[in-house]
CSV table of N, CA and C in Angstrom, one decimal:
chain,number,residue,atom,x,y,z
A,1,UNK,N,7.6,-28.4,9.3
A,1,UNK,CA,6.6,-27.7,8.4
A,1,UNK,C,5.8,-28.8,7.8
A,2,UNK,N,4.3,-28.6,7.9
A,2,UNK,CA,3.5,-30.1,7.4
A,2,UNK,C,3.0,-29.5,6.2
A,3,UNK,N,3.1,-30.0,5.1
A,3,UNK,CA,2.1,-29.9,3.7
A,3,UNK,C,0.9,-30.3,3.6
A,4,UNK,N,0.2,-29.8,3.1
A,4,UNK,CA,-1.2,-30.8,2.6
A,4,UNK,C,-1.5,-30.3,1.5
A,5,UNK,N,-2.0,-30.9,0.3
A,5,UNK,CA,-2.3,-31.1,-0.9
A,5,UNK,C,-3.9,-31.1,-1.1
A,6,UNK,N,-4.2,-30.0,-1.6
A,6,UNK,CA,-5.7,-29.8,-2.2
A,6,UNK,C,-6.2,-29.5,-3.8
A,7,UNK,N,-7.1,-29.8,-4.1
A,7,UNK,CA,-7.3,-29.7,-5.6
A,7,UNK,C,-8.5,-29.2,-5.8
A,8,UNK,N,-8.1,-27.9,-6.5
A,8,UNK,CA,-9.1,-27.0,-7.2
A,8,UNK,C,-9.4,-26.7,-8.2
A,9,UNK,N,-10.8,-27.0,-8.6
A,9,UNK,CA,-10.6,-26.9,-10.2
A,9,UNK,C,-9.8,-28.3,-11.1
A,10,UNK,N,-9.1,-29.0,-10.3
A,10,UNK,CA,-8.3,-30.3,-11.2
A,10,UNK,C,-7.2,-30.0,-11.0
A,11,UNK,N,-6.5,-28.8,-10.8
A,11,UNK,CA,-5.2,-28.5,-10.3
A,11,UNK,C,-4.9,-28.6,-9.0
A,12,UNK,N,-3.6,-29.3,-8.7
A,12,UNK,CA,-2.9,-29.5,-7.5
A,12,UNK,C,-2.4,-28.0,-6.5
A,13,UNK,N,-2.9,-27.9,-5.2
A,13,UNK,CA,-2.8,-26.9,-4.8
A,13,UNK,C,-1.7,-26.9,-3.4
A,14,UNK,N,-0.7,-26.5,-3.1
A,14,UNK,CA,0.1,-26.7,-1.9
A,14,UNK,C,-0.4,-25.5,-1.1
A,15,UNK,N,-1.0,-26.7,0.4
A,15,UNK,CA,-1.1,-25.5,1.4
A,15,UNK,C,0.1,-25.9,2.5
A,16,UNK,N,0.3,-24.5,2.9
A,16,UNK,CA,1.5,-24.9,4.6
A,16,UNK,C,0.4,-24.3,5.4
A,17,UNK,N,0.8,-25.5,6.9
A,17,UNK,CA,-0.3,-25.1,7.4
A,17,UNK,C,0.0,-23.7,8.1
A,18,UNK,N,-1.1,-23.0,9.0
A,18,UNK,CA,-0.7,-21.8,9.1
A,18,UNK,C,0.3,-21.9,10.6
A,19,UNK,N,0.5,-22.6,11.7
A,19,UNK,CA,1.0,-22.7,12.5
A,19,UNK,C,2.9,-22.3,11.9
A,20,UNK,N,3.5,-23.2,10.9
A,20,UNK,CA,4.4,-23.0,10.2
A,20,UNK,C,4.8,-21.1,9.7
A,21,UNK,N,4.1,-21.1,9.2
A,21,UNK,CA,4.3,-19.1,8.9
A,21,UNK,C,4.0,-18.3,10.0
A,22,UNK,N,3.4,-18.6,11.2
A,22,UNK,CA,3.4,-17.6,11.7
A,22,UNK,C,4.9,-17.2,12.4
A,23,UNK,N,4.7,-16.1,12.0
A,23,UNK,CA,5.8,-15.2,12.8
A,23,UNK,C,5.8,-15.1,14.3
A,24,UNK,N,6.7,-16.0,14.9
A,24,UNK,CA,6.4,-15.5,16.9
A,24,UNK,C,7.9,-15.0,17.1
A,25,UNK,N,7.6,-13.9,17.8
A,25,UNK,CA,9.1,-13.5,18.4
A,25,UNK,C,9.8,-15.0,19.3
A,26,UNK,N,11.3,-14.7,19.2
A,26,UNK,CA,12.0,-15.6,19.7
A,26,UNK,C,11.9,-15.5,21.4
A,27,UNK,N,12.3,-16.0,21.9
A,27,UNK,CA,12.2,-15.4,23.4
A,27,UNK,C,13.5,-15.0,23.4
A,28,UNK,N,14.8,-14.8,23.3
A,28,UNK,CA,15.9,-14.3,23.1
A,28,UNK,C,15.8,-12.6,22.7
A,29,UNK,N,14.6,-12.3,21.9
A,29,UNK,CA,14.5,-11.2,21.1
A,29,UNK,C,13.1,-10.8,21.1
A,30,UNK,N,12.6,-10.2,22.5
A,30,UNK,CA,11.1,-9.8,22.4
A,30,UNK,C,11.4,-8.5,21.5
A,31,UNK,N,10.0,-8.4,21.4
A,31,UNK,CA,9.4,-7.0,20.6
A,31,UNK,C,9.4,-5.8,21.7
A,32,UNK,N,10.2,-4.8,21.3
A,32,UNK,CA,10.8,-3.5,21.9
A,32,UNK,C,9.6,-2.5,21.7
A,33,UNK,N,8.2,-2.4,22.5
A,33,UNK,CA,7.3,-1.6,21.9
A,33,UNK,C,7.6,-0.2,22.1
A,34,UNK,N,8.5,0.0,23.2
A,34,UNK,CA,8.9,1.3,23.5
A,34,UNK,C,10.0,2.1,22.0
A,35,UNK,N,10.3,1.5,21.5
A,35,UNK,CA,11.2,1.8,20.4
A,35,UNK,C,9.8,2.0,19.1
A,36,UNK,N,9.1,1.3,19.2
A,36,UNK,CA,8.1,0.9,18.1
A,36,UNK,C,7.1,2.6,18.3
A,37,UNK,N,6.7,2.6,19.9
A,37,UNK,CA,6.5,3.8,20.2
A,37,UNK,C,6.8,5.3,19.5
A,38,UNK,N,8.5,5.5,20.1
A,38,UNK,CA,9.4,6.6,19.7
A,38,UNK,C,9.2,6.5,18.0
A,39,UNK,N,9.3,5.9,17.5
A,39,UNK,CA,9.3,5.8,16.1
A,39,UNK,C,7.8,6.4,15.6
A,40,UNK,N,7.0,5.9,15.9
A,40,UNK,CA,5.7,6.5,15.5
A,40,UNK,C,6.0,8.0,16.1
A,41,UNK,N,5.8,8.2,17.3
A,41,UNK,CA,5.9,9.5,17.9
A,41,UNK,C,6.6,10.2,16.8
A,42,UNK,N,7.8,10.1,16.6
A,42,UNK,CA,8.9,11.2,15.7
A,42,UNK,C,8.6,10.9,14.4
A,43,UNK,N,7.6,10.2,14.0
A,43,UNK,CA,7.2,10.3,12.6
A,43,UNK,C,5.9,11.3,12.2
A,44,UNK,N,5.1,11.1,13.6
A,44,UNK,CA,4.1,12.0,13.9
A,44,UNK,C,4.7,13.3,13.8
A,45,UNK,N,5.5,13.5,14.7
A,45,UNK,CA,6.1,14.9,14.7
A,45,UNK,C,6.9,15.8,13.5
A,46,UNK,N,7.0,14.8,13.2
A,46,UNK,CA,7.4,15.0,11.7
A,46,UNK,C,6.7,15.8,10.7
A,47,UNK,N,5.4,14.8,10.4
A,47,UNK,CA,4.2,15.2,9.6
A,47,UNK,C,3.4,16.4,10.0
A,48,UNK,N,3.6,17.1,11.2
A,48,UNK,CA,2.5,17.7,12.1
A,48,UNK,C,3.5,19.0,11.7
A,49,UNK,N,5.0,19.2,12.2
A,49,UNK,CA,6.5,20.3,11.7
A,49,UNK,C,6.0,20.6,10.4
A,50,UNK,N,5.8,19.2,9.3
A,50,UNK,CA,5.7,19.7,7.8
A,50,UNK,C,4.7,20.5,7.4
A,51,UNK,N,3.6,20.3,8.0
A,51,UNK,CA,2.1,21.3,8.0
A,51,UNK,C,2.2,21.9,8.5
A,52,UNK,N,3.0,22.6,9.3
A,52,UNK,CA,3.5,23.9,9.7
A,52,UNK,C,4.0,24.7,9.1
A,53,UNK,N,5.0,24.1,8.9
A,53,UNK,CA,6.1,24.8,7.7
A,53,UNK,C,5.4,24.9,6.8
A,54,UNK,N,4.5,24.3,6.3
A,54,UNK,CA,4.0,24.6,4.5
A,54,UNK,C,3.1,25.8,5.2
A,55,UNK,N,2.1,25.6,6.1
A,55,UNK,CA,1.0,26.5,6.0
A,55,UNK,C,1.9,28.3,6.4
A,56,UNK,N,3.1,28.2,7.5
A,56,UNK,CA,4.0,29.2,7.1
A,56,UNK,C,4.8,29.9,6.0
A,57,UNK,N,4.9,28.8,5.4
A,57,UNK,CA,5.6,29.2,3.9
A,57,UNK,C,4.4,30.0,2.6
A,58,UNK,N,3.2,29.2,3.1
A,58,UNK,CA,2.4,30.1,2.3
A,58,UNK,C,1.5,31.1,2.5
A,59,UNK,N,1.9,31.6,4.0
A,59,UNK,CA,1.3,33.0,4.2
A,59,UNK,C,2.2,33.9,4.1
A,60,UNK,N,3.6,33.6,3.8
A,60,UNK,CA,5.0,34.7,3.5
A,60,UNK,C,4.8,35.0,1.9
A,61,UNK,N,4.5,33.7,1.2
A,61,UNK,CA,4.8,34.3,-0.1
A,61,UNK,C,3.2,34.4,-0.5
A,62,UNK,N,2.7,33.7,-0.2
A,62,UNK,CA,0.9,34.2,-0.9
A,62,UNK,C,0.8,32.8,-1.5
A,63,UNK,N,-0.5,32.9,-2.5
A,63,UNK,CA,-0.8,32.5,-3.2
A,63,UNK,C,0.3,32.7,-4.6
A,64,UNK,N,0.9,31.8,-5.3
A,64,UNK,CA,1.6,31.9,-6.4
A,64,UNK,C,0.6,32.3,-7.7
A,65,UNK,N,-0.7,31.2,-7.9
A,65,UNK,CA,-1.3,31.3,-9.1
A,65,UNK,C,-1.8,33.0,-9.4
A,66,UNK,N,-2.1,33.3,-10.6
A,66,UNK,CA,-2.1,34.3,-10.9
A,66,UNK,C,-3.9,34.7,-11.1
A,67,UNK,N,-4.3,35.9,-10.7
A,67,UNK,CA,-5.6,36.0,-10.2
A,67,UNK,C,-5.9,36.9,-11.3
A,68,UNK,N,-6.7,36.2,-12.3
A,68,UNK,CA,-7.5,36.8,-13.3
A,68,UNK,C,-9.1,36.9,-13.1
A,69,UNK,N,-9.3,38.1,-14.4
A,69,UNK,CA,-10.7,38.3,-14.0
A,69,UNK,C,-11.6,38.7,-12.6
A,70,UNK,N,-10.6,39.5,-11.9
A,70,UNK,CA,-10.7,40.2,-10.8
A,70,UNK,C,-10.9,41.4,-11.1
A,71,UNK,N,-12.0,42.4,-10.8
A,71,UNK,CA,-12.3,43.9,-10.8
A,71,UNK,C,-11.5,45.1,-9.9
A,72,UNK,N,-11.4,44.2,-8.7
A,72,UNK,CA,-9.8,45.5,-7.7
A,72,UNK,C,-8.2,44.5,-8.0
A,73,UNK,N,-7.9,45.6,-8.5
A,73,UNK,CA,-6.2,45.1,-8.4
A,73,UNK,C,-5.6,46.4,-7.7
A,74,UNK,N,-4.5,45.3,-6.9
A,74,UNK,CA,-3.4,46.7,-6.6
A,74,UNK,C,-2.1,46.9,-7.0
A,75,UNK,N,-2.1,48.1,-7.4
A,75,UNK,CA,-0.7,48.4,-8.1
A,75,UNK,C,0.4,48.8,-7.7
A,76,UNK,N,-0.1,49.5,-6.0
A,76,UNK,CA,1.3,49.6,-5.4
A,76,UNK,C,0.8,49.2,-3.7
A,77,UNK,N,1.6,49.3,-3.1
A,77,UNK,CA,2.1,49.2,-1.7
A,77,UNK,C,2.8,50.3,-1.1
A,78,UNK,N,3.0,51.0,0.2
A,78,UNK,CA,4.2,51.3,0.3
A,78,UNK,C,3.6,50.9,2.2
A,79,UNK,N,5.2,50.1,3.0
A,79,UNK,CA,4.6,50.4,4.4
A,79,UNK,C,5.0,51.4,5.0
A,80,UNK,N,4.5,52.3,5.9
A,80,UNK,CA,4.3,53.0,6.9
A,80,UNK,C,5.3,52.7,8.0
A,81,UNK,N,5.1,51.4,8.3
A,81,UNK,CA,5.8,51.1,9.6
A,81,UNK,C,5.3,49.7,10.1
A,82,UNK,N,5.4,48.8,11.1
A,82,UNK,CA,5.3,47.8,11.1
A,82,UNK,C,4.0,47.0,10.5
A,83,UNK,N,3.1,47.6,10.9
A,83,UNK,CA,1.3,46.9,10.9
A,83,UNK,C,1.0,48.2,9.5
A,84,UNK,N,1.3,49.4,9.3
A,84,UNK,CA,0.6,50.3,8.7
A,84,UNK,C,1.3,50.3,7.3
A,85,UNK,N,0.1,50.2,6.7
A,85,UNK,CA,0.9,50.4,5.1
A,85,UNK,C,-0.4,51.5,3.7
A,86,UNK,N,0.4,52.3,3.0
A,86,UNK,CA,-0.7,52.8,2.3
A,86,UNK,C,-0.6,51.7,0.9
A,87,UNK,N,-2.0,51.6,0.4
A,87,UNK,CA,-2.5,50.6,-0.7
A,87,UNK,C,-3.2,52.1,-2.1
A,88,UNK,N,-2.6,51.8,-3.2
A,88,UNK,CA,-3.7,52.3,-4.1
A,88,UNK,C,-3.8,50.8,-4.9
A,89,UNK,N,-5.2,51.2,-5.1
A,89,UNK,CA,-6.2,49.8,-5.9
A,89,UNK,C,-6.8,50.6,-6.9
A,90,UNK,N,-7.2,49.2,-8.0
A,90,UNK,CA,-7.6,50.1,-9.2
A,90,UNK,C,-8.9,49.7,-8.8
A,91,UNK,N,-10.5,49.9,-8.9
A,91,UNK,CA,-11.5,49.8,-8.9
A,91,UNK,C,-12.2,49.8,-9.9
A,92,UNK,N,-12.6,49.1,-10.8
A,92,UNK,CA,-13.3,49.0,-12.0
A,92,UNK,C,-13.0,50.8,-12.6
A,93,UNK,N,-11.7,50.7,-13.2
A,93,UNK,CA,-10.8,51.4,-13.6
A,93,UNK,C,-10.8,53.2,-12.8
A,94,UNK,N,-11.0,53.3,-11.7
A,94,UNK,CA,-11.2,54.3,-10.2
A,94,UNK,C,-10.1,53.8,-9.5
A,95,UNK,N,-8.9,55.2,-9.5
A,95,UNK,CA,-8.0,54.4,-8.4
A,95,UNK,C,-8.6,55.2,-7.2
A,96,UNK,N,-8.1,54.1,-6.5
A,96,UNK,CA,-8.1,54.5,-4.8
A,96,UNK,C,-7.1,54.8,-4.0
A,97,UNK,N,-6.3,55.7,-3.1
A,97,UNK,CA,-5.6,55.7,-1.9
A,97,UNK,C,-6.3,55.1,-0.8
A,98,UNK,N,-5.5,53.8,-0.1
A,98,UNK,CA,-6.1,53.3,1.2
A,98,UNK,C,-5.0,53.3,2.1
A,99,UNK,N,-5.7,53.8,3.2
A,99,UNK,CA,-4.4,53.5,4.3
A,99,UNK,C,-5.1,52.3,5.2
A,100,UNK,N,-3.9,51.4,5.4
A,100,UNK,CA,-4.2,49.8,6.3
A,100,UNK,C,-3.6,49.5,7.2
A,101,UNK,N,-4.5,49.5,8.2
A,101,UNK,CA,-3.6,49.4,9.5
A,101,UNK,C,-4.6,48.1,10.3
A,102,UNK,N,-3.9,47.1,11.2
A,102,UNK,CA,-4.5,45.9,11.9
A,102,UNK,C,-6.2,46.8,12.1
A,103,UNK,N,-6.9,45.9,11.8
A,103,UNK,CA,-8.7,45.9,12.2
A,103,UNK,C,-8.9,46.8,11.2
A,104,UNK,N,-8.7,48.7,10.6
A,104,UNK,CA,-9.0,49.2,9.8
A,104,UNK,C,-8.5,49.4,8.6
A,105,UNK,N,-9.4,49.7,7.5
A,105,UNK,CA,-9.1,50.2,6.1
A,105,UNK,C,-9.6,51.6,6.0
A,106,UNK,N,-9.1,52.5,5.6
A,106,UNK,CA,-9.7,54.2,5.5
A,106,UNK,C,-9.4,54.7,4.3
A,107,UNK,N,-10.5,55.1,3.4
A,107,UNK,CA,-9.9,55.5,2.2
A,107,UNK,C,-9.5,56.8,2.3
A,108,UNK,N,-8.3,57.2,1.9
A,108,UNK,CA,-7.6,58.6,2.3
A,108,UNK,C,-7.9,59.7,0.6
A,109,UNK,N,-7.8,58.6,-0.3
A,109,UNK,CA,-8.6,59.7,-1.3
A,109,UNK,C,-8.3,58.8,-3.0
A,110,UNK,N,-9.6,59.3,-3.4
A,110,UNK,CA,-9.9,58.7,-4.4
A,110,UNK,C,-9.5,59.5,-5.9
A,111,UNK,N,-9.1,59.4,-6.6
A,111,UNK,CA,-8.2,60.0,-7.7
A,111,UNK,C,-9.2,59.8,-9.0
A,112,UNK,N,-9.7,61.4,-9.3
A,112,UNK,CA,-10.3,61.4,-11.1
A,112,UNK,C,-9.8,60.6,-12.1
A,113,UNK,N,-8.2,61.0,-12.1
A,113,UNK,CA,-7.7,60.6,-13.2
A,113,UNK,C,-6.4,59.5,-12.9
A,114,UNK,N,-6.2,58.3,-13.4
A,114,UNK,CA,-5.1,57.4,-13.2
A,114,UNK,C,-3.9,58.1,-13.1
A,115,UNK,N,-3.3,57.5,-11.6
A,115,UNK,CA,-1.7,58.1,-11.5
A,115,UNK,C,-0.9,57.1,-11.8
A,116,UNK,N,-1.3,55.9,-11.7
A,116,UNK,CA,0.0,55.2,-11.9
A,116,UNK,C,-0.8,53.9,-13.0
A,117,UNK,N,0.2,53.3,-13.9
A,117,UNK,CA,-0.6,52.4,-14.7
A,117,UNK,C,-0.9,50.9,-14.1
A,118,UNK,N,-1.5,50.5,-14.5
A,118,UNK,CA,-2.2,49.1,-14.5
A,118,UNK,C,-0.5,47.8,-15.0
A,119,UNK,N,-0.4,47.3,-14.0
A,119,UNK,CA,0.4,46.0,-14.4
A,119,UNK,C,-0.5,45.3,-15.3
A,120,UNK,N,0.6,45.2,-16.9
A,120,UNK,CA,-0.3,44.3,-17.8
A,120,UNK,C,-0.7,43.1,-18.0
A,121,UNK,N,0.7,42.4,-17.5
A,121,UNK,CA,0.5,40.8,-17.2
A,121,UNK,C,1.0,40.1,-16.1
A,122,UNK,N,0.9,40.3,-14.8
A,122,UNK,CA,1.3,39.9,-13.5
A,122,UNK,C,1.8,38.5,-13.5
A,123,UNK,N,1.4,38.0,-14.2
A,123,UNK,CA,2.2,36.6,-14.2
A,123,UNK,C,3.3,36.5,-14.8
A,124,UNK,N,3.2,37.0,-15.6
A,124,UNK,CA,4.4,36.8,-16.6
A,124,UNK,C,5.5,38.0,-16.1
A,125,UNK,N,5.2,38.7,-15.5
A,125,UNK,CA,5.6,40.2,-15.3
A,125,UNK,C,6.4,40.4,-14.1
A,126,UNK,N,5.8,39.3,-13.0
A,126,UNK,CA,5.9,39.2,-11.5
A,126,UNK,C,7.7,39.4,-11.0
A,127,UNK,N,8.0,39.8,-9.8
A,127,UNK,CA,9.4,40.1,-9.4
A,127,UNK,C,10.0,38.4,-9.2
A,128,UNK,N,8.8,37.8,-9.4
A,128,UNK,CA,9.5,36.6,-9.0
A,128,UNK,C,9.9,35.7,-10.1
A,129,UNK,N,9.0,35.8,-11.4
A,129,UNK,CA,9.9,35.9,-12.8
A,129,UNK,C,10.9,36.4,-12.9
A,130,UNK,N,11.0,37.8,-12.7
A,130,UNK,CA,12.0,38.2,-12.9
A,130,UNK,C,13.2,37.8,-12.6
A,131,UNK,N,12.9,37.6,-11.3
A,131,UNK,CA,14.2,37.3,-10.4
A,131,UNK,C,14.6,35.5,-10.8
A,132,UNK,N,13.5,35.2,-11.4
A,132,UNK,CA,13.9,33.4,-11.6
A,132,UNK,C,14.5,33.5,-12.9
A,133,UNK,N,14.5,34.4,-14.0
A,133,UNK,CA,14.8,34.7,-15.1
A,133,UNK,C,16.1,35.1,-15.1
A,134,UNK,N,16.5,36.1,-14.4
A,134,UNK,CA,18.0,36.5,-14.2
A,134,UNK,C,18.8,35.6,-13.5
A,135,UNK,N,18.6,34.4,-12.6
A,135,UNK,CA,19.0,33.8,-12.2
A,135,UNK,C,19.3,32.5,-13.2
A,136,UNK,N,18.2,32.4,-13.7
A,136,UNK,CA,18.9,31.1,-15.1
A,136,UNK,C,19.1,31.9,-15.9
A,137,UNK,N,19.6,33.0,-16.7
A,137,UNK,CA,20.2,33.7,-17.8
A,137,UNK,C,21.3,34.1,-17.5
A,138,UNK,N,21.2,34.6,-16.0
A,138,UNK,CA,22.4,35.2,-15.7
A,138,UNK,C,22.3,36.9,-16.2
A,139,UNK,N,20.9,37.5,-16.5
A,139,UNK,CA,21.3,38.8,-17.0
A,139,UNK,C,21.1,39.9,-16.0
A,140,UNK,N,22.0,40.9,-16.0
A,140,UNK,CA,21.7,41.9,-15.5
A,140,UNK,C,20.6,42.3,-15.0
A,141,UNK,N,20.4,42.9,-13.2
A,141,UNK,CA,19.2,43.0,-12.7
A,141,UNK,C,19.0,44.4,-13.2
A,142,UNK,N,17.5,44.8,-13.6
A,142,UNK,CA,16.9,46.1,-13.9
A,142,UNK,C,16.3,46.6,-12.3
């Protein structure tokens, strides 16, 4: 390893030269690019599984945040059967019966007077509160 001594500023500066640091594989122990390879590959595959999995996890459970200041909300669900489900929505306070089936929406009938009430605070209110709430209290499910 050769030194050489430079001065910058008035201060003494140690250089090694660069021949000395470089890193050369031994010939005993070449570089395994096929290993170097697999490793990228399965880290790729990795990251590509995770953005799968998340963009699947969040078309099961939805959107979490809570959607305020919206004009249609819906208050109930019921399915039908696999693809078919009826929806009532509230419509700038007009509920609606919809039936929803893949490609169509058909309103099956629209209601004078409110049948069922308005959820007051859906965030706070949500089954998934709920259920996170009895699980760290420990209380009784309603």
């Amino acid at each position: 390893m050769r030194a050489r001594s430079l001065r910058l500023g008035g201060a003494p500066v140690l250089l090694l030269s660069a021949a000395a640091n470089a890193q050369q594989p031994e010939s005993g122990n070449p570089i395994n690019i096929a290993a170097q390879l697999g490793q990228l590959g399965l880290g790729l595959v990795l990251v590509v599984g995770l953005i799968f999995l998340i963009g699947y996890l969040m078309r099961r459970v939805g959107p979490l945040a809570p959607r305020g200041g919206q004009h249609i909300k819906m208050i109930g669900s019921l399915a039908l059967g696999p693809r078919d489900r009826l929806v009532l929505v509230d419509v700038g306070g007009k509920q609606l019966l919809l039936g929803a089936s893949p490609g169509r929406i058909t309103t099956l009938h629209t209601f004078d007077e409110p049948v069922a009430e308005l959820p007051v605070a859906a965030g706070i209110n949500s089954d998934f509160a709920k259920t996170l709430r009895t699980l760290i209290k420990r209380e009784p499910r309603t």
